[in-house]
Short mmCIF file of C-alpha atoms in Angstrom, two decimals:
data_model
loop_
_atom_site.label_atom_id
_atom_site.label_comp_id
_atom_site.label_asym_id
_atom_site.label_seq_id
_atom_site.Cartn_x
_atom_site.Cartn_y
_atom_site.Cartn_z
CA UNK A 1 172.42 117.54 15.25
CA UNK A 2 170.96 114.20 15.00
CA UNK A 3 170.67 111.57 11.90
CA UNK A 4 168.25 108.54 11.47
CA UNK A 5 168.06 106.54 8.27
CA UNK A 6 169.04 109.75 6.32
CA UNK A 7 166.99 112.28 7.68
CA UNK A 8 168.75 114.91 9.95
CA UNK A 9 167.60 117.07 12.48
CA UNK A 10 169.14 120.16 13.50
CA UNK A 11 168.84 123.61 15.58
CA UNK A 12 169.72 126.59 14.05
CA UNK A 13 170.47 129.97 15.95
CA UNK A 14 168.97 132.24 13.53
CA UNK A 15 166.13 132.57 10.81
CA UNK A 16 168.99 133.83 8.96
CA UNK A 17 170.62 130.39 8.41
CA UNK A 18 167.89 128.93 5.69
CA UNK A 19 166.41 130.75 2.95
CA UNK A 20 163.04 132.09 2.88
CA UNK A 21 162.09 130.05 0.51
CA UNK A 22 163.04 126.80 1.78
CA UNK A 23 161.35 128.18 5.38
CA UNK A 24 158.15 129.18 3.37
CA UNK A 25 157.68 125.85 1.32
CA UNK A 26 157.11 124.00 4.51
CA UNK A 27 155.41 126.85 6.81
CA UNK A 28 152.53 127.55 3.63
CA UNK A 29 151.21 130.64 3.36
CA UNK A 30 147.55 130.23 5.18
CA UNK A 31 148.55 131.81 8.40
CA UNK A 32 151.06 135.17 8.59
CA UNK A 33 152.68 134.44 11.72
CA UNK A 34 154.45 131.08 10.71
CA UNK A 35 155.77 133.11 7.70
CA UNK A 36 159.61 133.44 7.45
CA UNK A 37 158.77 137.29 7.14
CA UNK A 38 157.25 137.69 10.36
CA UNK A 39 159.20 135.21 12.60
CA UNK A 40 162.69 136.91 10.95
CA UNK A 41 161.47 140.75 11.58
CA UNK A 42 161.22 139.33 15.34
CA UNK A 43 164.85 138.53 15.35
CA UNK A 44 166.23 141.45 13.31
CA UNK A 45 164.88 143.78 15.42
CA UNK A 46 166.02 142.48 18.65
CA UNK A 47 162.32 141.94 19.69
CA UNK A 48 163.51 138.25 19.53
CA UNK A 49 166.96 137.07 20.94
CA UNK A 50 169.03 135.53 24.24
CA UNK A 51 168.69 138.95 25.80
CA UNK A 52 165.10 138.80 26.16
CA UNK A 53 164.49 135.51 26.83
CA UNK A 54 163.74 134.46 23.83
CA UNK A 55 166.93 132.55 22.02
CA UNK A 56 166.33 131.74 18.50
CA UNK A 57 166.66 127.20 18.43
CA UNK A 58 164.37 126.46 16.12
CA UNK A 59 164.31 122.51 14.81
CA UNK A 60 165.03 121.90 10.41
CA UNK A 61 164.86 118.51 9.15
CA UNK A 62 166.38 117.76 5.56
CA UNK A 63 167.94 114.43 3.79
CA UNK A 64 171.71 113.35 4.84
CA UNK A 65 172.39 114.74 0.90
CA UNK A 66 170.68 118.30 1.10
CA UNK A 67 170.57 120.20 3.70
CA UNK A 68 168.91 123.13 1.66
CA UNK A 69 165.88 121.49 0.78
CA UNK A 70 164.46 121.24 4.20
CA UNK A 71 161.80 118.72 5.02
CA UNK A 72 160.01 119.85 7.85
CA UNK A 73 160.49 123.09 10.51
CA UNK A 74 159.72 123.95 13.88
CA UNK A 75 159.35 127.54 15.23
CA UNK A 76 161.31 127.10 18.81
CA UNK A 77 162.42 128.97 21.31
CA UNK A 78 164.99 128.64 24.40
CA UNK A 79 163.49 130.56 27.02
CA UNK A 80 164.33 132.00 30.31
CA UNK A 81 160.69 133.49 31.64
CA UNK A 82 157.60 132.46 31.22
CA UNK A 83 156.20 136.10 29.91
CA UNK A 84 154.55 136.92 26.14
CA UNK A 85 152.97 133.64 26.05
CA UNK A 86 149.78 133.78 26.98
CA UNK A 87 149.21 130.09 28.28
CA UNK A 88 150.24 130.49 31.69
CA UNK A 89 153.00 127.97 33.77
CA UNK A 90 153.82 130.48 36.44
CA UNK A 91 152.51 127.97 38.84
CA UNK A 92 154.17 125.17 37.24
CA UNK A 93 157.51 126.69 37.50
CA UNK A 94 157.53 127.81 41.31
CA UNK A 95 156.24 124.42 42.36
CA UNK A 96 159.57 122.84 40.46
CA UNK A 97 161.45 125.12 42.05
CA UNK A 98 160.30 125.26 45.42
CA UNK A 99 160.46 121.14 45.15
CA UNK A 100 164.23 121.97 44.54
CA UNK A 101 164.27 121.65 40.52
CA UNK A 102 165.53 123.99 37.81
CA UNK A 103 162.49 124.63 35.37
CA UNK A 104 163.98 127.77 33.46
CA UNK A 105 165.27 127.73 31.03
CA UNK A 106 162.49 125.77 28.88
CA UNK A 107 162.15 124.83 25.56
CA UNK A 108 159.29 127.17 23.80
CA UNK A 109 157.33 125.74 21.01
CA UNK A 110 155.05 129.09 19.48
CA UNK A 111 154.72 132.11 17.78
CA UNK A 112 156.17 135.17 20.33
CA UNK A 113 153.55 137.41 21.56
CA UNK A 114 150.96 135.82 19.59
CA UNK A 115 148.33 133.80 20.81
CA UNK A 116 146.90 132.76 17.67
CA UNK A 117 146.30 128.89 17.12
CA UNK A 118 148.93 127.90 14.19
CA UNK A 119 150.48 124.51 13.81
CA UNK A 120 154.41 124.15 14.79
CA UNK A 121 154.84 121.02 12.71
CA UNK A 122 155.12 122.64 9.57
CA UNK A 123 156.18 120.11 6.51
CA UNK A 124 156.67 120.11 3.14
CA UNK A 125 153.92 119.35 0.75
CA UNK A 126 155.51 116.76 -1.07
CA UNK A 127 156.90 115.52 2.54
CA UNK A 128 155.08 112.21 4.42
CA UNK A 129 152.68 114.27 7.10
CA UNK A 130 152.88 111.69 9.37
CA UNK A 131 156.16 110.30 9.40
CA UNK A 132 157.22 114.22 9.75
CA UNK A 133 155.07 114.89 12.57
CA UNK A 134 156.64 112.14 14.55
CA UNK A 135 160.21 113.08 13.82
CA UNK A 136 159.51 116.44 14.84
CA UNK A 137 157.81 116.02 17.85
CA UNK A 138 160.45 113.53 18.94
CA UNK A 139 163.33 115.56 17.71
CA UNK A 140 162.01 118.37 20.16
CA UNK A 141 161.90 115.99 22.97
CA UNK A 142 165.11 114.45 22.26
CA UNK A 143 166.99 117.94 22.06
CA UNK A 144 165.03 118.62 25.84
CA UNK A 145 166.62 115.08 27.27
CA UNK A 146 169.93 115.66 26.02
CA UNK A 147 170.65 119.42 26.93
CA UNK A 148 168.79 118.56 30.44
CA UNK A 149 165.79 121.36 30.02
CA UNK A 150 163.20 121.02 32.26
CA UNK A 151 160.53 120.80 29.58
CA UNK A 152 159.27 121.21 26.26
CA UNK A 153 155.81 123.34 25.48
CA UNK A 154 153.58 123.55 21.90
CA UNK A 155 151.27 126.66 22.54
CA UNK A 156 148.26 127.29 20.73
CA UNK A 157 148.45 123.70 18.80
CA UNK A 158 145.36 123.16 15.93
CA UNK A 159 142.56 120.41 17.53
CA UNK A 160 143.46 118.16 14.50
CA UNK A 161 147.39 118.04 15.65
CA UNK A 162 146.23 117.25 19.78
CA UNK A 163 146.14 113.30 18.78
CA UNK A 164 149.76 113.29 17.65
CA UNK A 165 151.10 115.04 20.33
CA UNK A 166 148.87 112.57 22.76
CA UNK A 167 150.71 109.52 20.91
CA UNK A 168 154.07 110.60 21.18
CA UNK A 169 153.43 111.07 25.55
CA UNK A 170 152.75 114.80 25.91
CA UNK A 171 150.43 116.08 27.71
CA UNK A 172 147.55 117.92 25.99
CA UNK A 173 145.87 121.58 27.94
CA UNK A 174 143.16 123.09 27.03
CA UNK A 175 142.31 126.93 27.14
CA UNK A 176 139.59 129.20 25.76
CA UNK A 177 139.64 132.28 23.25
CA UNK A 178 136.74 133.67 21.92
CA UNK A 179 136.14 133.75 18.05
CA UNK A 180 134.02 135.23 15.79
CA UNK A 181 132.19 132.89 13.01
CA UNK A 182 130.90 134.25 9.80
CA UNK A 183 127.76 132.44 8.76
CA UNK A 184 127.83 133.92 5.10
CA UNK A 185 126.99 136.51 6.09
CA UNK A 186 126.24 139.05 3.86
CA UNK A 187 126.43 142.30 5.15
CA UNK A 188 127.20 143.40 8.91
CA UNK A 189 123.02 143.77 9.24
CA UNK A 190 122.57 140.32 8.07
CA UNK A 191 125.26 139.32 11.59
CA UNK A 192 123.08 141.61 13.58
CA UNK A 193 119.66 139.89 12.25
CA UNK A 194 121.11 136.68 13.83
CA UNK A 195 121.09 138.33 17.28
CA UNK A 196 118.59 138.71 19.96
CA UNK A 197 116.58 142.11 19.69
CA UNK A 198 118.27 143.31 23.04
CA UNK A 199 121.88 142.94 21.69
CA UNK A 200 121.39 143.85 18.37
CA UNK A 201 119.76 147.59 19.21
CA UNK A 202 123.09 147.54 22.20
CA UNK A 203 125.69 147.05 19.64
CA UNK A 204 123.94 149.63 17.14
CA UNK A 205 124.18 152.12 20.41
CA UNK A 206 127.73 151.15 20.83
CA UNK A 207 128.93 151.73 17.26
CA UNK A 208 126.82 155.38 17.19
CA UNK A 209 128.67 156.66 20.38
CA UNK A 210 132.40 155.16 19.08
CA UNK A 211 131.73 157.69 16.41
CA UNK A 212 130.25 160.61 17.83
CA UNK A 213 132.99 162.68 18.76
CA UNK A 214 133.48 163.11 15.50
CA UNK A 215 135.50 160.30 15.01
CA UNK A 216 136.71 158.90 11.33
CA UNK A 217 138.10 154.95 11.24
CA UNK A 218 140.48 154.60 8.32
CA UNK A 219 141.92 151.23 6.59
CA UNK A 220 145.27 151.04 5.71
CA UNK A 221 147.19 148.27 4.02
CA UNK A 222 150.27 147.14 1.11
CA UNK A 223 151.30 150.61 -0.36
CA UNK A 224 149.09 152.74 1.43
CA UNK A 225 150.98 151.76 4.82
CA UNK A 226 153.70 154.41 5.70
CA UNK A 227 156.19 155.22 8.77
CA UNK A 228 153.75 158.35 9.65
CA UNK A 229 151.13 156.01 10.25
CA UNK A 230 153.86 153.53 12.36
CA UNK A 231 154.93 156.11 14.88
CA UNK A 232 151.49 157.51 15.68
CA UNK A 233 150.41 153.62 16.17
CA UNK A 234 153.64 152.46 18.30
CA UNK A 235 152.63 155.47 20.77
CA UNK A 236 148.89 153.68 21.15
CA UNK A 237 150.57 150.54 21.57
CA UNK A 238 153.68 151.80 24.36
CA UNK A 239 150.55 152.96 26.41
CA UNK A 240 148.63 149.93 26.21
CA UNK A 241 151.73 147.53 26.89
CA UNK A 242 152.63 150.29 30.02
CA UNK A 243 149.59 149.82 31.46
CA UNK A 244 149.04 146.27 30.91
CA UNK A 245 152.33 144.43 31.51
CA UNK A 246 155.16 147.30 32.35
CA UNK A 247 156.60 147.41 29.71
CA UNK A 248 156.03 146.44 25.92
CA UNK A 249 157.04 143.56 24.01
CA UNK A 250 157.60 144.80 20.52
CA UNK A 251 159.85 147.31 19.57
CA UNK A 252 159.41 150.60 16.81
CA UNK A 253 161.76 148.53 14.59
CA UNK A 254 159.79 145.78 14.29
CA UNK A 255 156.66 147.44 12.44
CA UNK A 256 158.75 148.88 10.12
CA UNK A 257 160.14 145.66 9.34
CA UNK A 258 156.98 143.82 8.85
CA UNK A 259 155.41 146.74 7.09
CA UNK A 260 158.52 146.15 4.65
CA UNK A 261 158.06 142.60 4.31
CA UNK A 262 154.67 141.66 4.13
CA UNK A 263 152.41 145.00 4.02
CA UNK A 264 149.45 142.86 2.12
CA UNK A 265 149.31 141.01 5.82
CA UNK A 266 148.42 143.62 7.28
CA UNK A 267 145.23 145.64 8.24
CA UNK A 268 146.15 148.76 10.19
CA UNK A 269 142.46 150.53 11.42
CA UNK A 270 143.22 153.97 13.09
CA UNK A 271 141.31 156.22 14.20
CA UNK A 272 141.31 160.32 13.46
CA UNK A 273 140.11 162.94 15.03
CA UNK A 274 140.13 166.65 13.92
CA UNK A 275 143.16 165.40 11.91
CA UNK A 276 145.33 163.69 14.40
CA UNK A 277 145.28 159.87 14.88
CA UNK A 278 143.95 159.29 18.57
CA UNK A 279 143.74 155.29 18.62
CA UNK A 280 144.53 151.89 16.39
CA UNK A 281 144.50 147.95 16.48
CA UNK A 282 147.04 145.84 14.15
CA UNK A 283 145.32 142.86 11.99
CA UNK A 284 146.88 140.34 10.06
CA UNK A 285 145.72 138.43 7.60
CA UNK A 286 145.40 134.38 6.74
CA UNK A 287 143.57 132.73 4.11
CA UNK A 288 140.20 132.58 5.66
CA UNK A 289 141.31 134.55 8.97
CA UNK A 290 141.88 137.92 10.22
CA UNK A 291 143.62 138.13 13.47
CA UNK A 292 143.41 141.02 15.75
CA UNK A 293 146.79 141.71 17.62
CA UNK A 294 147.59 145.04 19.11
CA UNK A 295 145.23 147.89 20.45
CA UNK A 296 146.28 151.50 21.94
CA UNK A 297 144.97 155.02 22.16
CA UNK A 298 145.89 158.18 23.36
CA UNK A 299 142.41 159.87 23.89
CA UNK A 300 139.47 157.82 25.45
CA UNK A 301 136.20 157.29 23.88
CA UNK A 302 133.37 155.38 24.98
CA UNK A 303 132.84 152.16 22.99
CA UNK A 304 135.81 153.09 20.29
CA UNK A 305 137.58 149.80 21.76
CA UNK A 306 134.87 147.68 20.93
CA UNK A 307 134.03 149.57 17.50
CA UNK A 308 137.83 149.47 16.09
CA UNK A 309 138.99 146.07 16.97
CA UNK A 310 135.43 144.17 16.95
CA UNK A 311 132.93 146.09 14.95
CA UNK A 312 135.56 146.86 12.29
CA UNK A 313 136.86 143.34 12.16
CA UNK A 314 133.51 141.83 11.73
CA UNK A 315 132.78 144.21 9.16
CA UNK A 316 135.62 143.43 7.29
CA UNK A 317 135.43 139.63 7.95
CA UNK A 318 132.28 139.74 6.58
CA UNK A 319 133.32 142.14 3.02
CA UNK A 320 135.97 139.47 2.29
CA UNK A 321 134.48 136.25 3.05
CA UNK A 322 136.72 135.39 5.83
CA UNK A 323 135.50 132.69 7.63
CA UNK A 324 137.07 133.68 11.71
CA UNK A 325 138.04 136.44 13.38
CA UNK A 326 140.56 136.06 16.01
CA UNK A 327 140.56 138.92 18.50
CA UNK A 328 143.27 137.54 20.89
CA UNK A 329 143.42 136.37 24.08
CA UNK A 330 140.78 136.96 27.11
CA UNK A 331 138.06 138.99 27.11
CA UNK A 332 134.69 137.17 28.08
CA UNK A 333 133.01 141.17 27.13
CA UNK A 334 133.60 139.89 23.90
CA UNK A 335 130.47 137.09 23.95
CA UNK A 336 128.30 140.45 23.98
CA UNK A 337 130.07 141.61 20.72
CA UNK A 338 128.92 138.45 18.90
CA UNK A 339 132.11 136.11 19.60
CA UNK A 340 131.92 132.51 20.82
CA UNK A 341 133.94 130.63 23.29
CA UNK A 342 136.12 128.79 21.18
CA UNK A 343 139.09 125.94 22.85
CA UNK A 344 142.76 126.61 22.09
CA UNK A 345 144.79 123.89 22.56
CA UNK A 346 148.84 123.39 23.79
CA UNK A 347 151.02 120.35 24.12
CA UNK A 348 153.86 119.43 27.03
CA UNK A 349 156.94 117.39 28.16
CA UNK A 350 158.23 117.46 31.29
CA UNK A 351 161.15 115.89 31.57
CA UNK A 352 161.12 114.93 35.36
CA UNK A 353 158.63 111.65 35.93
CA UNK A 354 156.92 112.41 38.94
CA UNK A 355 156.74 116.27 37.90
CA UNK A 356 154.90 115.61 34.65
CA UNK A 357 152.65 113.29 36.26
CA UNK A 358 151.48 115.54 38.65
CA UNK A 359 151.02 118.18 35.89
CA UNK A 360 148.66 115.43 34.44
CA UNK A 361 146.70 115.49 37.34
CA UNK A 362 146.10 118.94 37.55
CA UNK A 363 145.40 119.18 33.34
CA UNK A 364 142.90 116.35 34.37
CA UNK A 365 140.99 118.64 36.61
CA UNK A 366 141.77 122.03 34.72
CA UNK A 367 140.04 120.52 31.99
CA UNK A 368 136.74 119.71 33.53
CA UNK A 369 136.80 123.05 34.50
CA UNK A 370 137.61 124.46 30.83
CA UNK A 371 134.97 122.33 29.76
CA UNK A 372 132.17 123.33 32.12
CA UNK A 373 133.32 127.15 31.82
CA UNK A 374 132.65 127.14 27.83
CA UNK A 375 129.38 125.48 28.16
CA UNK A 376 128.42 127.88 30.59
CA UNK A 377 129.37 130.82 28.68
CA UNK A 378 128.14 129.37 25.23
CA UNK A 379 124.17 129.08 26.45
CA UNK A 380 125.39 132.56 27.04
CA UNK A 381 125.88 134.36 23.27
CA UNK A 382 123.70 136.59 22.25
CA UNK A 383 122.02 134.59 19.23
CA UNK A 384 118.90 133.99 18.73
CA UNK A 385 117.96 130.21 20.52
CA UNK A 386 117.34 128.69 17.77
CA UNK A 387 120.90 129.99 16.38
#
């Protein structure tokens, strides 16, 4: 714990030691994942704890006088890997070690298994935005000096937050996702009309032969969402996670938990087939946003990827004036599908001198690279030119 002129800083162990309502004044309610819902359903079902790398230390600021009316938060974790990030220091971390330093564990600044852009300095309405910022950021750093962590890293930071973290001697690295953008659209026809002849008449092919089979893509979300629908999804998702990363991040107990909690969030698409659900992807909702999370099937089918978590999303985008979808990370197939290449954006201390300024270096170079790569791919959509 720390105190200047009558604001204190502090780590807490556990979601569990603030209300939700004091969590949810400063985190809003425009994105899901920030939400004291989501973030405690992590740590109540063990998805989120020391064990796997992930130790709950997440930063509350509040006047000397009341500690319950908090000020400002910070989503943080303590951890002792660098996996279910999805901004990748693997490199970092051996070339610390092999130069004889210690980099794990690291201070974790970012929504778990979520690589959705969402500010981590989340403040109070009523609360000075600026002043907060800087106590936050330097709250986080301070914590790093004094329990001698190796570093401090913001993933998947908003652009309008990069300037702060530049002032306060991060360093700033830039990524790429790729995001859809509805152009009020009015219909999923009018998103087509935008498109070249050639990919328009493509993604029509694609969404006839996702269906073909006889396949039915259902909707479900608030009430209608029940366990039935849970297990047959968790089996999609155990076989993607298998085959992707070896094993999963997110156990059964955790969709029952958020489909407890915050059911209007969510936008479950699964797919039937002669009566028995064959394939799903998870979508959350924000207040102009849906983000696409988790994908998994049992039975293959060409194109039902694309149709389920692109097609559908667009569609749906598009029904309730949502302004982005997110589709996750990766995935340059997705510039086809009508996405863009869109930056993401994190923020990093390290604490060791001469190792964070040969990190800057290589961010110097990495983001020429980032740069050129987007403009390449960007004169590479499948608008119309004079889109």
């Amino acid at each position: 714990m720390s105190e200047e002129n009558g604001l204190v800083a502090k780590i807490i162990n556990s979601l569990n030691d603030v209300s939700k309502a004091a969590w949810d004044a400063c985190a809003g309610d425009s994105n899901p994942f920030l939400s004291y819902d989501f973030l405690q359903s992590l740590e109540t079902s063990g998805c989120v704890q020391a064990e796997t790398g992930w130790q709950p230390q997440h930063i509350i600021l509040f006047h000397s006088d009341n500690e319950d009316d908090l000020l400002a938060v910070m989503p943080l974790y303590l951890k002792s890997h660098s996996q279910g990030e999805y901004v990748f220091d693997h490199g970092w971390a051996d070339a610390y070690e092999r130069a004889g330093g210690r980099y794990y564990p690291k201070f974790q600044s970012s929504i778990p298994f979520t690589p959705a852009t969402a500010s981590k300095l989340l403040i109070k309405n009523n609360s000075d935005a600026q002043h907060m910022s800087e106590a936050l950021i330097s709250t986080a750093v301070q914590f790093t000096r004094n329990a001698e962590i190796s570093s401090l890293h913001l993933t998947f930071v908003p652009e309008h937050e990069v300037e702060a973290y530049k002032k306060m001697g991060l360093l700033v690295r830039n990524d790429q996702q790729f995001h859809w953008f509805n152009k009020d659209y009015k219909t999923f026809d009018d998103f087509l009309n935008a498109l070249s002849s050639r990919k328009r008449k493509q993604i029509k092919k694609e969404r006839r032969g996702a269906l073909e089979s006889g396949i039915k893509i259902h909707h479900f979300t608030g009430d209608a969402l029940c366990e039935e629908h849970w297990d047959a999804f968790f089996d999609f998702y155990v076989d993607t996670g298998n085959r992707k990363w070896g094993q999963p991040y997110l156990n059964r107990q955790f969709f029952s938990e958020i489909s407890s909690k915050m059911a209007d969030k969510i936008i479950l698409m699964m797919c039937e087939r002669g009566g028995v659900y064959i394939a799903g992807a998870l979508n959350f909702l924000g207040e102009d946003t849906i983000y696409g999370r988790h994908w998994g099937c049992i039975e293959d089918h060409p194109f039902l990827h694309f149709e389920t978590c692109y097609y559908q999303a667009i569609e749906y985008a598009i029904a309730h004036n949502l302004k982005c979808v997110e589709a996750g990370a990766q995935g340059p197939h997705k510039i086809a599908r009508g996405y863009k290449p869109t930056k993401t954006y994190s923020a990093h201390y390290l604490r060791d001198e001469g190792f964070h300024k040969a990190v800057d270096n290589f961010l110097q170079m990495e983001t020429r690279e980032v740069d050129a790569h987007i403009d390449y791919l960007g004169e590479r959509t499948p608008f119309k030119k004079e889109n």
